Structure formats: structure tokens, C-alpha cells
Amino acid sequence: MKAIRIHKHGGPEVLVYEDAPVPEPAPGEVVLQVHVAGVNFVDTYYRGGLYKPPALPFTPGSEASGVVSAVGDGVENVRVGDRVAYAMTLGSYAEFAAVPAWKLAVLPNSLDFKAGAAIMLQGMTAHYLCYSTYPLKSGDVALIHAGAGGVGQLLIQIARRIGAKVLATVGTPEKAELARALGAHETILYSTQDFEAEVKRVT
């Protein structure tokens, strides 16, 4: 298979497109034929050496979607041919990736591979912030920074679904329009507005 691998830490120049062996599923794992790999900022931490991978060389990429091509012993939640997505396992910058089966989410027919690969890492972050870090409740005011970013867009939608009043910060008028379209009640254009005064006004 073809894969992007890193043999030494550094900038983008250390990404090497090369041949690599197709992984075999260990017990409890599946092998996924990757259709779409997610690209996230955390990938630069592994590439640069801030986060240590298990060993060099390694294939970066922490989320993907695709089709299960092989299953290891003990796997019962998915089968060959299932459309799935996952996050938080290195190796998605390749044609095939070995992933613990418990990390897989079966994709509903309404989601394509692009959406499946894009939503896992940022979606879990947004869910964690709204339900675990602070259990957001109806009537709360949710201040969401970078409301037009990947996590911010999901946070706006989750907070609105819960019933919170959503205040989102953005950097441009176009991003403000996007945040409002997703459900933000108010937006703060931090490049031109007094952030503190706007928060006080709204709350």
C-alpha cells in the first residue's frame, strides 16, 4: 500500500510518500480501507515531536473513514464491508489502517465518507466540552470562541440543541454570518468590537 510516513521529526518536509506493508489485524482490531483521512492540528504535534509516537517511522493521521476490510479475533461489533469512522489512533494517512474495533462508529447512510472523517475528532471534543467538562443546561449562556472553526461550529449546534443562549466570537463578518446561520444568537467580531463590553451587554 501507499502511505505517508515520518522517519524523523520536523516540518512538512519530513512527510514521505512511500510503500508500506498492509497492516494485519491483531485480536480486537480491524483493518480499515481508508477512503478519507481527517487532517487535524494535532497531526503537527506528532510530526514535530511534541507528542511522541510509539516508534519511528510512523504514519500520522488521527482519524479516518472507510470500509472494514479485515477483522481480528474477538471482534463482534463490526464486520467486513461495514462503513465506519474512527478517531484517536495514529495511521490514517495511508491506504489501510489497523484500528481497535471499540473505537469504530458505523456510519449511517445519511453520512458520506467526507463527513464521517471530518466529524469524529472535533465532534468528540465538542461533545466532551458540552457534556463532561461542564454539563450545559437549557438557559445557560455558552460563550464559544472561534465559532466558525471546526469545533466551534459543532459547539454552536450542540449548545442550541440543549437550549443554551449562544454567543460566538469570530474574526470576520463572513464568519459571523456562518456562526449565526448555525444558530448563534449573538456574534462578537473581536477584530473590531470591544469583547468585554459585548459579553457584558449580552449576559
XYZ file of N, CA and C in Angstrom:
609
model
N 0.846 -1.188 0.000
C 0.000 0.000 0.000
C 0.884 1.240 0.000
N 0.287 2.379 -0.322
C 0.969 3.647 -0.216
C 0.596 4.307 1.111
N 1.570 4.988 1.704
C 1.330 5.671 2.969
C 2.252 6.873 3.062
N 1.841 7.836 3.869
C 2.731 8.935 4.236
C 3.352 8.551 5.566
N 4.690 8.563 5.594
C 5.369 8.160 6.823
C 6.390 9.219 7.235
N 6.723 9.183 8.503
C 7.688 10.116 9.078
C 8.831 9.316 9.677
N 10.045 9.594 9.172
C 11.232 8.890 9.657
C 12.022 9.730 10.663
N 11.786 11.037 10.670
C 12.408 11.932 11.648
C 11.463 13.107 11.863
N 11.525 13.684 13.040
C 10.628 14.786 13.372
C 11.069 16.066 12.679
N 10.085 16.910 12.351
C 10.394 18.175 11.709
C 9.163 18.809 11.103
N 9.393 19.653 10.090
C 8.316 20.351 9.410
C 7.671 19.483 8.354
N 6.875 20.092 7.483
C 6.172 19.322 6.444
C 7.117 18.541 5.525
N 8.348 18.987 5.437
C 9.296 18.317 4.539
C 9.642 16.896 4.978
N 9.326 16.514 6.229
C 9.648 15.160 6.688
C 8.564 14.152 6.317
N 7.454 14.611 5.738
C 6.404 13.691 5.291
C 6.864 12.992 4.022
N 6.926 11.678 4.053
C 7.434 10.893 2.921
C 6.320 9.985 2.407
N 6.023 10.103 1.115
C 5.019 9.243 0.473
C 5.746 8.024 -0.058
N 5.428 6.831 0.462
C 6.211 5.650 0.130
C 5.383 4.385 0.294
N 5.970 3.271 -0.114
C 5.340 1.973 0.079
C 5.477 1.536 1.535
N 4.455 0.875 2.031
C 4.459 0.349 3.397
C 3.637 -0.929 3.407
N 3.915 -1.824 4.341
C 3.138 -3.065 4.396
C 1.701 -2.825 4.836
N 0.780 -3.569 4.257
C -0.611 -3.510 4.689
C -0.693 -4.126 6.085
N -1.287 -3.438 7.051
C -1.339 -3.996 8.408
C -2.246 -5.214 8.501
N -1.940 -6.066 9.459
C -2.773 -7.220 9.784
C -3.497 -6.924 11.092
N -4.765 -7.306 11.211
C -5.482 -7.006 12.451
C -5.049 -7.908 13.595
N -4.676 -7.309 14.710
C -4.412 -8.052 15.938
C -5.755 -8.411 16.567
N -5.766 -9.275 17.573
C -7.027 -9.550 18.269
C -7.673 -8.252 18.760
N -8.965 -8.100 18.491
C -9.669 -6.891 18.901
C -9.538 -5.725 17.947
N -8.825 -5.913 16.851
C -8.626 -4.853 15.868
C -9.344 -5.165 14.567
N -9.510 -4.114 13.764
C -9.932 -4.287 12.381
C -8.930 -3.566 11.497
N -8.892 -3.957 10.239
C -8.163 -3.188 9.231
C -9.193 -2.473 8.390
N -8.962 -1.194 8.234
C -9.873 -0.318 7.516
C -9.240 0.104 6.205
N -9.974 -0.043 5.097
C -9.537 0.557 3.847
C -9.948 2.020 3.917
N -8.959 2.904 4.015
C -9.221 4.322 4.241
C -9.750 4.973 2.971
N -10.913 5.607 3.080
C -11.466 6.376 1.971
C -11.169 7.858 2.124
N -11.264 8.366 3.360
C -10.968 9.775 3.634
C -10.238 9.841 4.974
N -9.116 10.556 4.995
C -8.383 10.776 6.245
C -8.620 12.195 6.721
N -8.898 12.346 8.002
C -9.035 13.673 8.579
C -7.667 14.299 8.786
N -7.608 15.614 8.639
C -6.377 16.372 8.870
C -6.648 17.324 10.022
N -5.855 17.203 11.090
C -6.077 17.992 12.299
C -4.775 18.614 12.783
N -4.910 19.687 13.566
C -3.720 20.380 14.051
C -2.846 19.463 14.898
N -3.458 18.519 15.617
C -2.686 17.618 16.465
C -1.676 16.816 15.641
N -1.949 16.632 14.352
C -1.003 15.897 13.496
C 0.353 16.587 13.454
N 0.367 17.916 13.550
C 1.647 18.636 13.531
C 2.433 18.396 14.809
N 1.736 18.114 15.913
C 2.436 17.819 17.168
C 3.205 16.503 17.064
N 2.584 15.509 16.443
C 3.284 14.236 16.241
C 4.418 14.409 15.235
N 4.151 15.126 14.152
C 5.173 15.324 13.130
C 6.400 16.032 13.701
N 6.164 17.052 14.535
C 7.268 17.833 15.082
C 7.939 17.219 16.290
N 7.333 16.187 16.892
C 7.940 15.528 18.036
C 7.441 15.998 19.385
N 6.504 16.959 19.413
C 5.942 17.403 20.686
C 5.187 16.264 21.353
N 4.398 15.520 20.560
C 3.774 14.285 21.025
C 4.586 13.131 20.460
N 4.923 12.177 21.297
C 5.776 11.076 20.869
C 4.944 9.922 20.321
N 5.204 9.503 19.082
C 4.547 8.304 18.549
C 5.177 7.064 19.164
N 4.555 5.889 18.966
C 5.137 4.662 19.527
C 6.579 4.428 19.076
N 6.881 4.671 17.802
C 8.233 4.470 17.296
C 8.337 5.119 15.920
N 9.548 5.400 15.507
C 9.827 5.870 14.156
C 10.253 4.683 13.306
N 9.895 4.660 12.016
C 8.980 5.572 11.336
C 7.528 5.275 11.713
N 6.662 6.255 11.490
C 5.250 6.047 11.762
C 4.422 6.791 10.722
N 3.176 6.381 10.622
C 2.223 7.040 9.735
C 1.346 7.957 10.570
N 1.322 9.258 10.280
C 0.481 10.174 11.056
C -0.986 10.093 10.650
N -1.775 10.947 11.257
C -3.212 10.988 10.979
C -3.986 10.302 12.076
N -4.918 11.034 12.695
C -5.609 10.528 13.873
C -7.078 10.209 13.660
N -7.595 10.376 12.454
C -8.988 9.997 12.195
C -9.173 9.690 10.722
N -10.177 8.853 10.453
C -10.451 8.472 9.066
C -11.824 7.830 8.975
N -12.257 7.664 7.745
C -13.459 6.877 7.473
C -13.142 5.939 6.325
N -13.894 4.857 6.238
C -13.647 3.903 5.172
C -14.470 2.644 5.363
N -13.967 1.550 4.810
C -14.683 0.281 4.820
C -13.825 -0.772 5.505
N -14.425 -1.538 6.401
C -13.714 -2.606 7.092
C -13.311 -3.675 6.069
N -12.013 -3.968 6.005
C -11.524 -4.965 5.050
C -11.093 -6.265 5.716
N -10.832 -6.236 7.016
C -10.450 -7.448 7.745
C -10.733 -7.233 9.225
N -11.057 -8.326 9.924
C -11.330 -8.238 11.366
C -10.453 -9.242 12.102
N -9.993 -8.847 13.287
C -9.207 -9.733 14.122
C -10.075 -10.583 15.021
N -9.433 -11.483 15.726
C -10.150 -12.363 16.650
C -10.880 -11.542 17.708
N -12.088 -11.969 18.033
C -12.835 -11.347 19.098
C -13.635 -10.117 18.706
N -13.560 -9.712 17.454
C -14.302 -8.527 17.011
C -15.731 -8.927 16.673
N -16.687 -8.294 17.332
C -18.086 -8.628 17.108
C -18.949 -7.430 16.738
N -18.430 -6.210 16.934
C -19.280 -5.035 16.720
C -19.324 -4.571 15.268
N -18.384 -5.019 14.448
C -18.385 -4.674 13.021
C -17.976 -5.888 12.213
N -18.239 -5.833 10.913
C -17.850 -6.931 10.035
C -17.293 -6.364 8.730
N -16.671 -7.223 7.971
C -16.098 -6.809 6.689
C -17.197 -6.195 5.823
N -16.889 -5.058 5.238
C -17.836 -4.351 4.382
C -18.557 -3.206 5.054
N -18.496 -3.121 6.392
C -19.161 -2.022 7.100
C -18.466 -0.692 6.803
N -19.273 0.352 6.660
C -18.773 1.719 6.520
C -18.605 2.300 7.925
N -17.389 2.729 8.246
C -17.100 3.160 9.610
C -16.219 4.404 9.612
N -16.102 5.010 10.800
C -15.180 6.118 11.029
C -14.584 5.942 12.420
N -13.446 6.579 12.651
C -12.793 6.477 13.962
C -11.930 7.702 14.199
N -11.473 7.840 15.436
C -10.515 8.886 15.801
C -9.622 8.368 16.914
N -8.515 9.071 17.129
C -7.582 8.839 18.231
C -6.749 7.562 18.092
N -6.464 7.179 16.857
C -5.486 6.127 16.593
C -4.644 6.577 15.413
N -3.321 6.588 15.581
C -2.446 7.034 14.505
C -2.487 6.075 13.313
N -2.256 6.636 12.116
C -2.102 5.793 10.943
C -3.054 6.041 9.806
N -3.831 7.130 9.852
C -4.856 7.327 8.819
C -4.310 7.861 7.500
N -3.076 8.354 7.466
C -2.503 8.851 6.211
C -1.965 7.675 5.397
N -2.824 6.715 5.118
C -2.418 5.506 4.397
C -3.639 4.899 3.730
N -3.387 3.940 2.844
C -4.499 3.276 2.169
C -5.243 2.314 3.093
N -4.547 1.786 4.100
C -5.148 0.884 5.077
C -4.634 1.249 6.466
N -5.484 1.068 7.478
C -5.090 1.373 8.856
C -5.662 0.326 9.792
N -4.869 -0.087 10.783
C -5.329 -1.004 11.824
C -5.847 -0.181 13.000
N -7.060 -0.504 13.445
C -7.738 0.309 14.465
C -8.413 -0.621 15.483
N -8.325 -0.301 16.790
C -9.107 -1.076 17.759
C -10.593 -0.998 17.414
N -11.254 -2.131 17.400
C -12.652 -2.180 16.966
C -13.561 -1.324 17.835
N -13.230 -1.174 19.123
C -14.098 -0.409 20.018
C -14.109 1.079 19.679
N -13.140 1.543 18.899
C -13.093 2.957 18.523
C -13.921 3.276 17.280
N -14.485 2.280 16.646
C -15.202 2.495 15.395
C -16.646 2.916 15.622
N -17.100 3.838 14.786
C -18.508 4.212 14.732
C -19.023 3.845 13.348
N -20.085 3.069 13.290
C -20.674 2.709 11.998
C -21.362 3.948 11.433
N -21.071 4.267 10.183
C -21.640 5.451 9.554
C -23.068 5.183 9.099
N -23.996 6.061 9.462
C -25.351 5.932 8.911
C -25.338 6.257 7.427
N -26.334 5.788 6.715
C -26.389 6.023 5.264
C -26.450 7.502 4.912
N -26.902 8.331 5.860
C -27.030 9.760 5.593
C -25.697 10.492 5.613
N -24.630 9.839 6.093
C -23.307 10.474 6.144
C -22.380 9.845 5.113
N -21.728 10.705 4.320
C -20.736 10.187 3.388
C -19.380 10.076 4.089
N -18.387 9.566 3.374
C -17.075 9.351 3.992
C -16.406 10.660 4.398
N -16.617 11.721 3.623
C -16.009 13.007 3.980
C -16.537 13.505 5.322
N -17.854 13.477 5.489
C -18.438 13.916 6.755
C -17.999 13.003 7.899
N -17.944 11.703 7.631
C -17.532 10.763 8.665
C -16.123 11.014 9.159
N -15.211 11.314 8.245
C -13.826 11.562 8.634
C -13.669 12.912 9.318
N -14.520 13.864 8.973
C -14.364 15.222 9.496
C -14.965 15.407 10.879
N -15.915 14.570 11.256
C -16.692 14.858 12.463
C -16.172 14.175 13.723
N -15.377 13.139 13.599
C -15.059 12.329 14.776
C -14.239 13.078 15.825
N -13.058 13.546 15.475
C -12.167 14.152 16.461
C -12.750 15.454 16.998
N -13.196 16.324 16.096
C -13.771 17.589 16.536
C -15.129 17.370 17.207
N -15.880 16.407 16.714
C -17.179 16.113 17.308
C -17.056 15.605 18.732
N -16.098 14.721 18.978
C -15.914 14.228 20.340
C -15.432 15.339 21.261
N -14.595 16.245 20.729
C -14.146 17.383 21.530
C -15.331 18.252 21.927
N -16.184 18.575 20.961
C -17.353 19.406 21.244
C -18.296 18.712 22.231
N -18.529 17.435 22.043
C -19.411 16.682 22.941
C -18.842 16.674 24.351
N -17.548 16.446 24.475
C -16.894 16.408 25.784
C -17.040 17.749 26.503
N -16.850 18.847 25.770
C -16.941 20.162 26.384
C -18.351 20.467 26.877
N -19.360 20.045 26.135
C -20.750 20.367 26.487
C -21.370 19.415 27.497
N -20.858 18.198 27.595
C -21.495 17.212 28.462
C -20.621 16.742 29.626
N -19.310 16.855 29.500
C -18.429 16.347 30.555
C -17.675 17.459 31.272
N -17.009 18.344 30.519
C -16.270 19.432 31.154
C -17.210 20.311 31.965
N -18.308 20.692 31.328
C -19.391 21.409 32.018
C -20.698 20.953 31.402
N -21.562 20.297 32.179
C -22.843 19.843 31.618
C -23.745 21.046 31.320
N -23.735 21.459 30.072
C -24.506 22.623 29.646
C -25.997 22.341 29.802
N -26.736 23.355 30.276
C -28.167 23.181 30.522
C -28.964 24.227 29.752
N -30.208 23.941 29.517
C -31.101 24.905 28.893
C -31.153 26.164 29.743
N -30.999 27.315 29.094
C -30.981 28.584 29.803
C -29.600 29.091 30.123
N -28.578 28.238 30.058
C -27.197 28.698 30.241
C -26.790 29.601 29.079
N -25.780 30.430 29.326
C -25.156 31.194 28.252
C -23.842 30.511 27.903
N -23.679 30.152 26.645
C -22.459 29.488 26.185
C -21.642 30.462 25.350
N -20.445 30.810 25.833
C -19.523 31.650 25.081
C -18.581 30.735 24.314
N -18.660 30.794 22.996
C -17.887 29.884 22.149
C -16.880 30.693 21.339
N -15.615 30.485 21.636
C -14.564 31.157 20.881
C -14.336 30.430 19.553
N -13.907 31.192 18.544
C -13.683 30.634 17.202
C -14.929 29.904 16.727
N -16.053 30.598 16.754
C -17.326 29.983 16.422
C -17.445 29.463 15.010
N -16.598 29.949 14.101
C -16.631 29.465 12.719
C -15.618 28.359 12.466
N -14.854 27.986 13.493
C -13.908 26.881 13.350
C -14.618 25.543 13.410
N -13.876 24.471 13.191
C -14.477 23.143 13.169
C -15.169 22.781 14.467
N -14.458 22.904 15.593
C -15.060 22.594 16.891
C -16.130 23.622 17.221
N -15.861 24.889 16.928
C -16.824 25.947 17.224
C -18.160 25.743 16.541
N -18.133 25.344 15.272
C -19.389 25.112 14.548
C -20.205 24.007 15.200
N -19.544 22.949 15.629
C -20.249 21.858 16.291
C -20.750 22.278 17.667
N -19.942 23.064 18.393
C -20.367 23.543 19.706
C -21.635 24.387 19.613
N -21.692 25.266 18.618
C -22.881 26.102 18.446
C -24.119 25.229 18.290
N -24.022 24.224 17.447
C -25.187 23.387 17.178
C -25.592 22.557 18.392
N -24.607 22.019 19.119
C -24.917 21.227 20.313
C -25.531 22.117 21.386
N -24.936 23.298 21.594
C -25.435 24.208 22.629
C -26.866 24.647 22.324
N -27.154 24.939 21.069
C -28.515 25.315 20.695
C -29.486 24.165 20.909
N -29.048 22.966 20.580
C -29.914 21.792 20.762
C -30.257 21.593 22.232
N -29.292 21.895 23.113
C -29.516 21.769 24.553
C -30.460 22.855 25.046
N -30.445 24.012 24.375
C -31.293 25.114 24.789
C -30.552 26.271 25.412
N -29.229 26.327 25.208
C -28.433 27.418 25.748
C -28.510 28.639 24.835
N -28.244 29.800 25.409
C -28.076 31.009 24.606
C -26.631 31.052 24.148
N -26.408 31.180 22.848
C -25.074 31.023 22.275
C -24.506 32.367 21.842
N -23.328 32.671 22.372
C -22.553 33.848 21.998
C -21.244 33.354 21.401
N -20.975 33.696 20.146
C -19.793 33.184 19.459
C -18.859 34.321 19.058
N -17.562 34.129 19.273
C -16.579 35.090 18.787
C -16.069 34.637 17.423
N -15.832 35.619 16.551
C -15.367 35.337 15.187
C -14.412 36.444 14.751
N -13.711 36.198 13.636
C -12.720 37.157 13.185
C -13.112 38.006 11.995
N -14.144 37.588 11.258
C -14.557 38.335 10.071
C -16.076 38.375 9.982
N -16.618 39.342 9.226
C -18.075 39.370 9.041
C -18.615 38.097 8.390
N -17.850 37.500 7.491
C -18.293 36.265 6.838
C -18.409 35.131 7.860
N -17.462 35.083 8.794
C -17.518 34.053 9.832
C -18.671 34.316 10.796
N -18.963 35.580 11.030
C -20.106 35.913 11.878
C -21.397 35.427 11.241
N -21.507 35.603 9.938
C -22.696 35.144 9.213
C -22.832 33.636 9.313
N -21.716 32.923 9.180
C -21.740 31.462 9.286
C -22.166 31.032 10.684
N -21.604 31.659 11.709
C -21.945 31.294 13.085
C -23.427 31.528 13.363
N -23.972 32.628 12.861
C -25.401 32.899 13.061
C -26.266 31.893 12.300
N -25.815 31.517 11.104
C -26.566 30.524 10.319
C -26.618 29.178 11.035
N -25.591 28.871 11.820
C -25.552 27.611 12.566
C -26.352 27.677 13.861
N -26.739 28.903 14.277
C -27.581 29.010 15.463
C -27.114 29.956 16.535
N -25.971 30.622 16.349
C -25.514 31.570 17.369
C -26.522 32.710 17.496
N -26.904 33.023 18.743
C -27.822 34.138 18.969
C -27.120 35.471 18.752
N -25.860 35.550 19.166
C -25.077 36.776 19.060
C -23.667 36.414 18.594
N -23.035 37.323 17.868
C -21.635 37.131 17.485
C -20.846 38.364 17.884
N -19.594 38.146 18.239
C -18.672 39.235 18.564
C -17.537 39.196 17.555
N -17.402 40.251 16.796
C -16.305 40.378 15.834
C -15.118 40.965 16.600
N -14.257 40.085 17.125
C -13.237 40.537 18.064
C -12.195 41.461 17.447
N -12.136 41.516 16.114
C -11.170 42.415 15.464
C -11.625 43.872 15.494
N -12.922 44.101 15.704
C -13.426 45.482 15.693
C -14.284 45.825 16.899
N -14.802 44.837 17.615
C -15.692 45.105 18.732
C -14.969 44.942 20.065
N -15.467 45.625 21.078
C -14.946 45.503 22.438
C -15.496 44.208 23.029
N -14.657 43.209 23.106
C -15.092 41.879 23.525
C -15.754 41.913 24.901
N -15.095 42.500 25.857
C -15.615 42.508 27.219
C -16.959 43.239 27.305
N -17.044 44.366 26.619
C -18.285 45.134 26.659
C -19.421 44.355 26.013
N -19.139 43.641 24.925
C -20.179 42.874 24.240
C -20.657 41.716 25.092
N -19.746 41.052 25.790
C -20.143 39.942 26.664
C -21.030 40.468 27.786
N -20.650 41.581 28.380
C -21.474 42.165 29.443
C -22.848 42.563 28.912
N -22.886 43.101 27.706
C -24.154 43.525 27.131
C -25.090 42.327 26.948
N -24.563 41.254 26.468
C -25.394 40.091 26.164
C -25.799 39.329 27.417
N -24.911 39.285 28.407
C -25.188 38.463 29.588
C -25.763 39.281 30.720
